[in-house]
Coordinates of C-alpha atoms and ligand atoms in Angstrom, one line a residue:
X1 CA 0.0 0.0 0.0
X2 CA 1.2 3.5 -0.8
X3 CA 1.6 5.9 2.2
X4 CA -0.3 8.6 0.4
X5 CA -3.6 10.1 1.7
X6 CA -5.1 8.4 -1.4
X7 CA -3.0 5.3 -1.0
X8 CA -5.6 2.6 -0.3
X9 CA -6.1 1.2 -3.8
X10 CA -2.4 1.4 -4.9
X11 CA 0.2 -1.2 -4.7
X12 CA 3.2 0.9 -5.5
X13 CA 4.0 4.6 -5.0
X14 CA 4.5 7.1 -7.9
X15 CA 8.1 7.5 -9.0
X16 CA 10.2 10.6 -8.2
X17 CA 9.8 11.6 -11.8
X18 CA 6.0 11.5 -11.7
X19 CA 6.0 13.4 -8.4
X20 CA 8.1 16.1 -9.9
X21 CA 5.9 16.3 -12.9
X22 CA 2.6 16.4 -11.0
X23 CA 3.2 18.2 -7.7
X24 CA 2.1 21.8 -7.2
X25 CA 3.3 22.5 -3.6
X26 CA 5.6 25.4 -4.5
X27 CA 3.1 26.9 -6.8
X28 CA 0.3 26.5 -4.2
X29 CA 2.4 28.1 -1.4
X30 CA 0.8 31.5 -1.8
X31 CA -2.6 29.9 -1.2
X32 CA -1.6 28.2 2.0
X33 CA -3.2 30.8 4.3
X34 CA -6.5 30.6 2.2
X35 CA -6.4 26.8 2.3
X36 CA -6.3 27.0 6.1
X37 CA -9.1 29.6 6.3
X38 CA -11.2 27.4 4.0
X39 CA -10.5 24.5 6.3
X40 CA -11.5 26.6 9.4
X41 CA -14.8 27.6 7.8
X42 CA -15.5 24.0 6.7
X43 CA -14.7 22.7 10.1
X44 CA -17.0 25.2 11.9
X45 CA -19.7 24.1 9.5
X46 CA -19.1 20.4 10.1
X47 CA -19.3 21.1 13.9
X48 CA -22.5 23.2 13.6
X49 CA -24.2 20.6 11.4
X50 CA -23.1 17.9 13.9
X51 CA -21.3 16.0 11.1
X52 CA -18.2 16.1 13.2
X53 CA -18.3 15.9 17.0
X54 CA -17.5 19.1 19.0
X55 CA -14.5 17.6 20.8
X56 CA -12.9 16.3 17.6
X57 CA -13.6 19.6 15.9
X58 CA -12.0 21.5 18.8
X59 CA -8.8 19.4 18.6
X60 CA -8.6 20.0 14.8
X61 CA -9.3 23.7 15.2
X62 CA -6.4 24.2 17.6
X63 CA -4.0 22.8 15.0
X64 CA -5.6 24.8 12.1
X65 CA -5.2 28.0 14.1
X66 CA -1.6 27.2 14.8
X67 CA -1.0 26.5 11.1
X68 CA -2.7 29.8 10.3
X69 CA -0.5 31.7 12.7
X70 CA 2.6 30.1 11.1
X71 CA 1.3 30.9 7.6
X72 CA 0.8 34.6 8.4
X73 CA 4.3 34.8 9.9
X74 CA 5.8 33.1 6.8
X75 CA 6.8 30.2 9.0
X76 CA 4.8 27.4 7.4
X77 CA 6.9 24.8 5.7
X78 CA 5.4 22.8 2.9
X79 CA 6.7 19.4 1.8
X80 CA 6.6 18.9 -2.0
X81 CA 6.4 15.1 -1.5
X82 CA 2.9 15.7 -0.2
X83 CA 1.9 16.9 -3.7
X84 CA 0.0 20.0 -3.0
X85 CA -1.0 22.5 -0.3
X86 CA -4.3 20.7 0.5
X87 CA -2.5 17.5 1.4
X88 CA 0.2 19.4 3.3
X89 CA -2.4 21.1 5.6
X90 CA -4.4 17.9 6.1
X91 CA -1.3 15.9 6.8
X92 CA -0.1 18.5 9.3
X93 CA -3.5 18.1 11.1
X94 CA -3.4 14.3 11.1
X95 CA 0.2 14.3 12.2
X96 CA -0.7 16.5 15.2
X97 CA -3.9 14.9 16.4
X98 CA -3.8 11.5 14.8
X99 CA -5.9 10.0 12.0
X100 CA -8.8 9.0 14.3
X101 CA -9.6 12.7 14.8
X102 CA -7.6 14.6 12.1
X103 CA -9.0 12.2 9.4
X104 CA -12.5 13.8 10.0
X105 CA -11.6 17.2 8.5
X106 CA -11.9 16.0 4.9
X107 CA -15.5 14.8 5.5
X108 CA -17.8 16.2 2.8
X109 CA -15.0 17.9 1.0
X110 CA -12.7 17.3 -2.0
X111 CA -9.5 18.9 -3.2
X112 CA -11.6 19.7 -6.3
X113 CA -13.8 22.2 -4.4
X114 CA -10.9 23.1 -2.1
X115 CA -8.6 24.2 -4.8
X116 CA -11.1 26.6 -6.4
X117 CA -12.0 28.0 -3.0
X118 CA -8.4 28.8 -2.3
X119 CA -7.7 30.2 -5.7
X120 CA -10.8 32.4 -5.5
X121 CA -9.9 33.7 -2.0
X122 CA -6.3 34.5 -3.1
X123 CA -7.4 36.1 -6.3
X124 CA -10.0 38.2 -4.5
X125 CA -7.1 39.6 -2.4
X126 CA -5.0 40.4 -5.4
X127 CA -7.7 41.9 -7.6
X128 CA -8.6 44.3 -4.8
X129 CA -4.9 45.2 -4.4
X130 CA -4.5 45.9 -8.1
X131 CA -7.7 47.9 -8.3
X132 CA -6.6 50.0 -5.3
X133 CA -3.2 50.6 -6.7
X134 CA -4.8 51.6 -10.0
X135 CA -7.1 54.0 -8.3
X136 CA -4.1 55.7 -6.6
X137 CA -2.5 56.0 -10.1
X138 CA -5.8 57.6 -11.4
X139 CA -5.9 60.0 -8.6
X140 CA -2.3 61.1 -9.3
X141 CA -3.2 61.6 -13.0
X142 CA -6.2 63.7 -12.1
X143 CA -4.2 65.8 -9.6
X144 CA -1.5 66.5 -12.2
X145 CA -4.1 67.1 -14.9
X146 CA -5.7 69.8 -12.7
X147 CA -2.3 71.6 -12.5
X148 CA -1.9 71.3 -16.3
X149 CA -5.2 72.3 -17.9
X150 CA -3.3 75.2 -19.7
X151 CA -0.1 73.3 -20.4
X152 CA 0.6 72.9 -24.1
X153 CA 1.3 69.4 -25.5
X154 CA 1.3 67.9 -29.0
X155 CA -1.5 65.7 -30.1
X156 CA -0.7 63.0 -32.6
X157 CA -2.7 60.9 -35.0
X158 CA -0.9 58.4 -37.2
X159 CA 2.2 59.3 -35.3
X160 CA 2.1 62.7 -37.1
X161 CA 1.5 66.1 -35.3
X162 CA -2.3 66.6 -35.5
X163 CA -3.6 69.4 -33.2
X164 CA -2.3 70.9 -30.0
X165 CA -3.7 69.4 -26.9
X166 CA -3.2 70.2 -23.2
X167 CA -1.0 68.0 -21.1
X168 CA -3.9 67.8 -18.7
X169 CA -6.0 66.4 -21.6
X170 CA -3.4 63.6 -22.2
X171 CA -3.3 62.8 -18.5
X172 CA -7.1 62.6 -18.2
X173 CA -7.2 60.3 -21.2
X174 CA -5.3 57.7 -19.3
X175 CA -7.4 58.3 -16.1
X176 CA -10.5 57.7 -18.2
X177 CA -9.1 54.5 -19.7
X178 CA -7.9 53.2 -16.3
X179 CA -11.3 53.9 -14.7
X180 CA -12.8 51.4 -17.2
X181 CA -10.0 49.0 -16.3
X182 CA -11.0 49.3 -12.6
X183 CA -14.6 48.6 -13.5
X184 CA -13.5 45.5 -15.4
X185 CA -11.5 44.4 -12.4
X186 CA -14.5 44.9 -10.1
X187 CA -16.7 42.8 -12.6
X188 CA -14.1 40.0 -12.4
X189 CA -14.1 40.3 -8.7
X190 CA -17.9 39.7 -8.7
X191 CA -17.4 36.5 -10.6
X192 CA -14.5 35.4 -8.4
X193 CA -16.2 36.1 -5.1
X194 CA -18.6 33.1 -5.2
X195 CA -18.2 30.0 -3.1
X196 CA -17.6 26.6 -4.7
X197 CA -17.0 25.1 -1.2
X198 CA -19.3 22.2 -0.5
X199 CA -19.5 21.2 -4.2
X200 CA -17.2 18.4 -3.1
X201 CA -15.6 16.3 -5.9
X202 CA -18.3 17.0 -8.5
X203 CA -21.6 15.8 -7.3
X204 CA -22.2 17.4 -3.9
X205 CA -22.6 15.0 -0.9
X206 CA -24.9 12.9 1.1
X207 CA -23.8 14.6 4.3
X208 CA -26.2 17.4 5.6
X209 CA -23.7 20.2 4.9
X210 CA -24.6 23.9 4.9
X211 CA -23.0 25.7 2.0
X212 CA -24.4 29.2 3.0
X213 CA -22.6 28.7 6.3
X214 CA -19.1 28.4 4.8
X215 CA -19.8 31.0 2.0
X216 CA -20.9 33.7 4.5
X217 CA -18.0 33.0 6.9
X218 CA -15.4 33.3 4.1
X219 CA -17.0 36.6 2.9
X220 CA -18.2 35.2 -0.5
X221 CA -21.1 37.2 -1.9
X222 CA -23.0 34.0 -2.8
X223 CA -22.8 30.3 -3.2
X224 CA -21.8 29.1 -6.6
X225 CA -24.7 26.7 -6.5
X226 CA -24.1 24.1 -9.2
X227 CA -21.5 21.6 -7.9
X228 CA -20.4 20.3 -11.3
X229 CA -20.0 23.8 -12.7
X230 CA -18.3 25.0 -9.5
X231 CA -15.6 22.3 -9.7
X232 CA -15.2 22.2 -13.5
X233 CA -15.1 25.9 -14.4
X234 CA -12.1 28.2 -14.6
X235 CA -13.8 31.1 -16.4
X236 CA -13.2 33.2 -13.2
X237 CA -9.5 32.8 -14.0
X238 CA -9.7 33.8 -17.6
X239 CA -12.1 36.7 -16.8
X240 CA -9.6 38.0 -14.3
X241 CA -6.6 37.6 -16.6
X242 CA -8.6 39.3 -19.4
X243 CA -9.1 42.3 -17.1
X244 CA -5.4 42.3 -16.3
X245 CA -4.6 42.0 -20.1
X246 CA -6.7 45.0 -21.0
X247 CA -5.1 47.0 -18.3
X248 CA -1.7 46.0 -19.5
X249 CA -2.7 47.2 -23.0
X250 CA -3.3 50.6 -21.5
X251 CA -0.1 50.5 -19.5
X252 CA 1.8 49.5 -22.6
X253 CA 0.3 52.4 -24.6
X254 CA 1.4 54.9 -22.0
X255 CA 4.8 53.3 -21.8
X256 CA 5.2 53.6 -25.5
X257 CA 4.4 57.3 -25.5
X258 CA 6.8 57.8 -22.6
X259 CA 9.7 56.1 -24.5
X260 CA 9.0 58.2 -27.5
X261 CA 8.5 61.5 -25.7
X262 CA 11.7 60.8 -23.6
X263 CA 13.7 60.5 -26.8
X264 CA 16.2 63.3 -27.8
X265 CA 14.2 64.1 -30.9
X266 CA 10.9 64.6 -29.1
X267 CA 12.2 65.9 -25.8
X268 CA 8.7 66.3 -24.3
X269 CA 9.4 64.3 -21.2
X270 CA 12.5 63.9 -19.1
X271 CA 12.4 60.7 -17.0
X272 CA 14.0 60.7 -13.6
X273 CA 17.5 59.0 -13.6
X274 CA 16.0 56.6 -11.0
X275 CA 13.9 55.0 -13.7
X276 CA 16.5 54.7 -16.4
X277 CA 19.7 52.7 -16.9
X278 CA 22.9 53.4 -18.9
X279 CA 24.9 51.6 -21.6
X280 CA 28.0 49.5 -21.1
X281 CA 29.7 51.2 -24.1
X282 CA 27.9 54.5 -25.0
X283 CA 28.4 56.9 -22.1
X284 CA 25.7 59.3 -23.2
X285 CA 22.9 56.8 -23.0
X286 CA 19.9 57.1 -20.6
X287 CA 17.5 54.3 -21.5
X288 CA 13.9 54.3 -20.5
X289 CA 14.1 50.6 -19.5
X290 CA 11.2 50.6 -17.0
X291 CA 8.8 51.8 -19.8
X292 CA 10.4 49.4 -22.3
X293 CA 9.9 46.5 -19.9
X294 CA 6.4 47.4 -19.1
X295 CA 5.7 47.1 -22.9
X296 CA 7.6 43.8 -23.1
X297 CA 5.9 42.3 -20.1
X298 CA 2.5 42.9 -21.6
X299 CA 3.1 39.8 -23.7
X300 CA 3.3 37.6 -20.5
X301 CA -0.2 38.6 -19.5
X302 CA -1.6 38.1 -23.0
X303 CA 0.2 34.7 -23.0
X304 CA -1.4 33.8 -19.7
X305 CA -4.9 34.6 -21.1
X306 CA -4.3 32.4 -24.1
X307 CA -2.9 29.6 -22.0
X308 CA -5.9 29.8 -19.6
X309 CA -8.5 29.7 -22.4
X310 CA -6.7 26.8 -24.1
X311 CA -6.4 24.9 -20.9
X312 CA -10.2 25.0 -20.4
X313 CA -11.3 24.1 -23.8
X314 CA -10.4 20.5 -23.7
X315 CA -12.0 19.7 -20.4
X316 CA -15.6 18.8 -20.2
X317 CA -17.5 18.7 -17.0
X318 CA -15.8 17.2 -13.9
X319 CA -12.3 18.1 -12.6
X320 CA -9.4 17.1 -14.8
X321 CA -5.8 17.6 -13.9
X322 CA -5.5 19.9 -17.0
X323 CA -7.1 22.5 -14.7
X324 CA -4.2 22.4 -12.3
X325 CA -2.4 24.4 -15.0
X326 CA -4.5 27.4 -14.1
X327 CA -2.2 28.7 -11.5
X328 CA 1.4 29.3 -12.6
X329 CA 0.5 31.8 -15.3
X330 CA -2.3 33.3 -13.3
X331 CA 0.2 34.1 -10.6
X332 CA 2.6 35.5 -13.2
X333 CA -0.1 37.7 -14.6
X334 CA -1.0 39.0 -11.2
X335 CA 2.6 39.8 -10.3
X336 CA 3.3 41.4 -13.7
X337 CA 0.1 43.5 -13.6
X338 CA 0.6 44.6 -10.0
X339 CA 4.3 45.6 -10.4
X340 CA 3.7 47.3 -13.7
X341 CA 0.9 49.4 -12.3
X342 CA 3.1 50.5 -9.4
X343 CA 6.2 51.2 -11.2
X344 CA 4.5 53.2 -14.0
X345 CA 2.8 55.3 -11.5
X346 CA 6.1 56.1 -9.7
X347 CA 7.8 56.7 -13.0
X348 CA 5.3 59.3 -14.2
X349 CA 5.2 61.0 -10.8
X350 CA 8.9 61.7 -11.0
X351 CA 9.0 62.6 -14.7
X352 CA 9.5 66.2 -15.8
X353 CA 7.2 67.5 -18.6
X354 CA 8.8 70.0 -21.0
X355 CA 6.1 72.6 -22.0
X356 CA 8.5 74.9 -23.8
X357 CA 9.5 72.1 -26.2
X358 CA 5.8 71.4 -26.9
X359 CA 5.1 75.0 -27.5
X360 CA 8.1 75.2 -29.9
X361 CA 6.9 72.1 -31.7
X362 CA 3.3 73.4 -32.0
X363 CA 4.5 76.6 -33.7
X364 CA 6.5 74.7 -36.2
X365 CA 4.7 71.4 -36.9
X366 CA 1.6 72.8 -38.6
X367 CA -0.7 71.4 -35.9
X368 CA -2.6 74.7 -35.7
X369 CA -3.5 74.8 -39.4
X370 CA -6.9 73.1 -38.7
X371 CA -7.7 76.1 -36.5
X372 CA -6.9 78.5 -39.4
X373 CA -9.3 76.5 -41.6
X374 CA -11.9 76.8 -38.9
X375 CA -11.3 80.5 -38.7
X376 CA -11.9 81.0 -42.4
X377 CA -15.2 79.2 -42.0
X378 CA -16.3 81.0 -38.9
X379 CA -15.1 84.5 -39.7
X380 CA -15.2 84.6 -43.5
X381 CA -18.0 82.2 -44.2
X382 CA -15.8 80.0 -46.4
X383 CA -17.3 76.5 -46.7
X384 CA -15.1 74.2 -44.6
X385 CA -14.2 71.9 -47.5
X386 CA -12.8 75.0 -49.3
X387 CA -11.1 76.3 -46.2
X388 CA -9.4 72.9 -45.9
X389 CA -8.2 73.2 -49.5
X390 CA -6.9 76.8 -49.1
X391 CA -5.0 76.0 -45.9
X392 CA -3.7 72.8 -47.4
X393 CA -2.2 74.8 -50.3
X394 CA -0.8 77.3 -47.8
X395 CA 0.8 74.4 -45.9
X396 CA 2.4 73.2 -49.1
X397 CA 3.7 76.6 -49.9
X398 CA 5.2 77.1 -46.5
X399 CA 6.9 73.7 -46.5
X400 CA 8.4 74.3 -50.0
X401 CA 9.8 77.6 -48.8
X402 CA 11.1 76.0 -45.6
X403 CA 8.8 78.1 -43.5
X404 CA 6.3 77.4 -40.7
X405 CA 2.9 78.9 -39.8
X406 CA 4.7 81.6 -37.8
X407 CA 5.7 83.2 -41.2
X408 CA 2.7 85.5 -40.7
X409 CA 3.5 87.8 -43.6
X410 CA 3.7 85.0 -46.2
X411 CA 0.4 83.6 -44.8
X412 CA -1.4 86.9 -45.0
X413 CA -0.2 87.5 -48.6
X414 CA -1.2 84.0 -49.6
X415 CA -4.7 84.4 -48.1
X416 CA -5.1 87.9 -49.7
X417 CA -4.3 86.4 -53.1
X418 CA -7.3 84.1 -52.4
X419 CA -9.5 87.1 -51.6
X420 CA -9.3 86.7 -47.8
X421 CA -8.1 89.6 -45.8
X422 CA -6.5 88.5 -42.5
X423 CA -4.2 90.8 -40.5
X424 CA -0.9 89.8 -39.0
X425 CA -2.3 90.4 -35.6
X426 CA -5.2 88.1 -36.4
X427 CA -2.9 85.4 -37.6
X428 CA -0.9 85.7 -34.4
X429 CA -4.1 85.2 -32.5
X430 CA -5.4 82.3 -34.7
X431 CA -2.1 80.3 -34.8
X432 CA -0.8 80.8 -31.3
X433 CA -1.0 77.2 -29.8
X434 CA -2.1 78.6 -26.4
X435 CA -4.9 80.5 -27.9
X436 CA -5.9 77.6 -30.1
X437 CA -6.3 75.6 -27.0
X438 CA -8.3 78.3 -25.2
X439 CA -10.8 78.2 -28.1
X440 CA -11.5 74.4 -27.8
X441 CA -14.7 74.5 -25.8
X442 CA -16.8 71.5 -26.9
X443 CA -17.7 68.9 -24.3
X444 CA -14.8 66.5 -23.6
X445 CA -12.4 68.6 -25.7
X446 CA -8.9 69.6 -24.9
X447 CA -9.6 73.2 -23.9
X448 CA -8.7 74.3 -20.4
X449 CA -12.3 74.6 -19.2
X450 CA -13.3 71.3 -20.8
X451 CA -10.3 69.6 -19.2
X452 CA -11.2 71.1 -15.8
X453 CA -14.7 69.6 -16.3
X454 CA -13.3 66.3 -17.3
X455 CA -11.1 66.3 -14.3
X456 CA -14.0 66.7 -11.9
X457 CA -16.2 64.2 -13.7
X458 CA -13.5 61.6 -13.6
X459 CA -12.7 62.4 -10.0
X460 CA -16.3 61.8 -9.1
X461 CA -16.1 58.4 -10.8
X462 CA -12.9 57.6 -9.1
X463 CA -14.3 58.5 -5.6
X464 CA -17.3 56.3 -6.3
X465 CA -15.2 53.3 -7.3
X466 CA -12.9 53.9 -4.3
X467 CA -15.8 53.9 -1.9
X468 CA -17.2 50.6 -3.4
X469 CA -13.7 49.1 -3.3
X470 CA -13.1 50.2 0.3
X471 CA -16.4 48.9 1.4
X472 CA -15.7 45.5 -0.1
X473 CA -12.2 45.4 1.4
X474 CA -13.5 46.3 4.8
X475 CA -16.3 43.7 4.6
X476 CA -13.8 41.0 3.4
X477 CA -11.3 41.8 6.2
X478 CA -13.9 42.1 8.9
X479 CA -15.4 38.7 7.8
X480 CA -12.1 36.9 8.0
X481 CA -11.4 38.5 11.3
X482 CA -14.8 37.3 12.6
X483 CA -14.1 33.8 11.2
X484 CA -10.8 33.7 13.1
X485 CA -12.4 35.0 16.4
X486 CA -15.2 32.4 16.1
X487 CA -12.6 29.7 15.5
X488 CA -10.5 31.0 18.4
X489 CA -13.4 31.2 20.8
X490 CA -14.4 27.6 19.8
X491 CA -11.0 26.2 20.2
X492 CA -10.9 27.5 23.7
X493 CA -8.1 29.9 23.2
X494 CA -10.2 32.8 24.2
X495 CA -13.0 31.0 26.1
X496 CA -15.0 33.6 28.2
X497 CA -13.6 33.7 31.8
X498 CA -15.6 31.7 34.3
X499 CA -18.3 33.7 36.3
X500 CA -16.4 33.9 39.6
X501 CA -13.5 35.6 37.9
X502 CA -15.6 38.5 36.9
Ligands
LIG601 N1 -3.4 20.5 -7.2 C1 -4.7 20.4 -7.8 C2 -5.0 21.6 -8.6 O1 -4.2 22.6 -8.4 C3 -5.8 20.3 -6.7 C4 -6.9 19.4 -7.0 C5 -6.5 18.1 -7.3 N2 -7.6 17.2 -7.4 C6 -7.4 15.9 -7.9 N3 -8.4 15.2 -8.0 N4 -6.2 15.5 -8.4 O2 -5.9 21.7 -9.4

């Protein structure tokens, strides 16, 4: 007989090679605390439904609380020979109180409902962390946007100078994208925060368990009622990674702009030395490696999403070991998303923005010409299509003469030849990037007032999301605290003092 917890029907043990190929202990390590919390909730339920005798439950609880204490202090040691975290915890209990008592913990439970319970509890923690970090980033962006509603920046389409925008407009664009990312994280959290515990192996159980009991005590918002679905499905994993992947898209977009803007040729941003590294041969180099890596690491999260989807598609209903492959890349996608969110926030906070360079570019790069066309339509009643044609020809003439729109006299002469009288003073007014910006007043536009409005609209959204997130974190933490006090009180560690002592 094998000495494994499943050893009864086996004549020989698995080989070292098979153990190494199949075991997940090291990967599971970060779920150890959640495995113990799940076991504590399960045991309280077994005790309350009288499936396990109070005295036996008390003995097991004492060990579980001790293991929980060790896990929170990082002192819990797991043995890879025991295959996974679930067997490690159960074996530790059996080792401490014997099989006669310890062997009762696994009544009406399977590793199949356990593993998804642990993964969901851990993922819940991580999603709330990432959402909180991202809200901090959004608040930074909005604060800086408020200070930069008048700051000139260059707006590009097709990588070509398009129209002047304000730096505040650019910052609020990312705040606006990130707020949707936070909503997606919260939607994933809704899917994640459902309790599969009590689904057992696949079919439920003949024991009179109470699934609401464990779900409530673990802070799940509801029971994931269908046992076969609860144990077979990993859509909560792919939905979460999908939210991470979309967030990484936005991080990568920002990182790309930062790399380009930080270049000598653009010079719109000067990154702090603390976020760049040098070259082993070229002494002048200051490379934006953090931003480059943020772009590069995006592929890891996309890869995790593809891996997670592919892993699920070949599994019908009922647990298959294929599903064990959900964790390594999920972990990596969590770590990548969290570290990228934090480092990009810090990078931007310490980066200098160079408005004078932007102003210079906007005088020279023809990005104010659209506004001249608008002016001809507004002030001289030229149909816009014709105004476009005229200012297009003017652009061509200026480029051929190696001039820019600030060659006011050439511009005035050209327009006069077309029968449009515009003074030099007017041209100065029309083509000055700052004044171009001041005239952008449509809702959601780049003008200072519109950006100030955007900032406050987005700040309201951010505050609302923050209060929802804080409420769910508070509820989750309070619930786990209550679970531990209930377990503590039951195990006798903090039994009320006898009457005569009062
Ligand atoms: N280590 C497994 C996993 O991560 C736990 C569930 C194993 N269940 C089983 N019947 N082999 O998915």
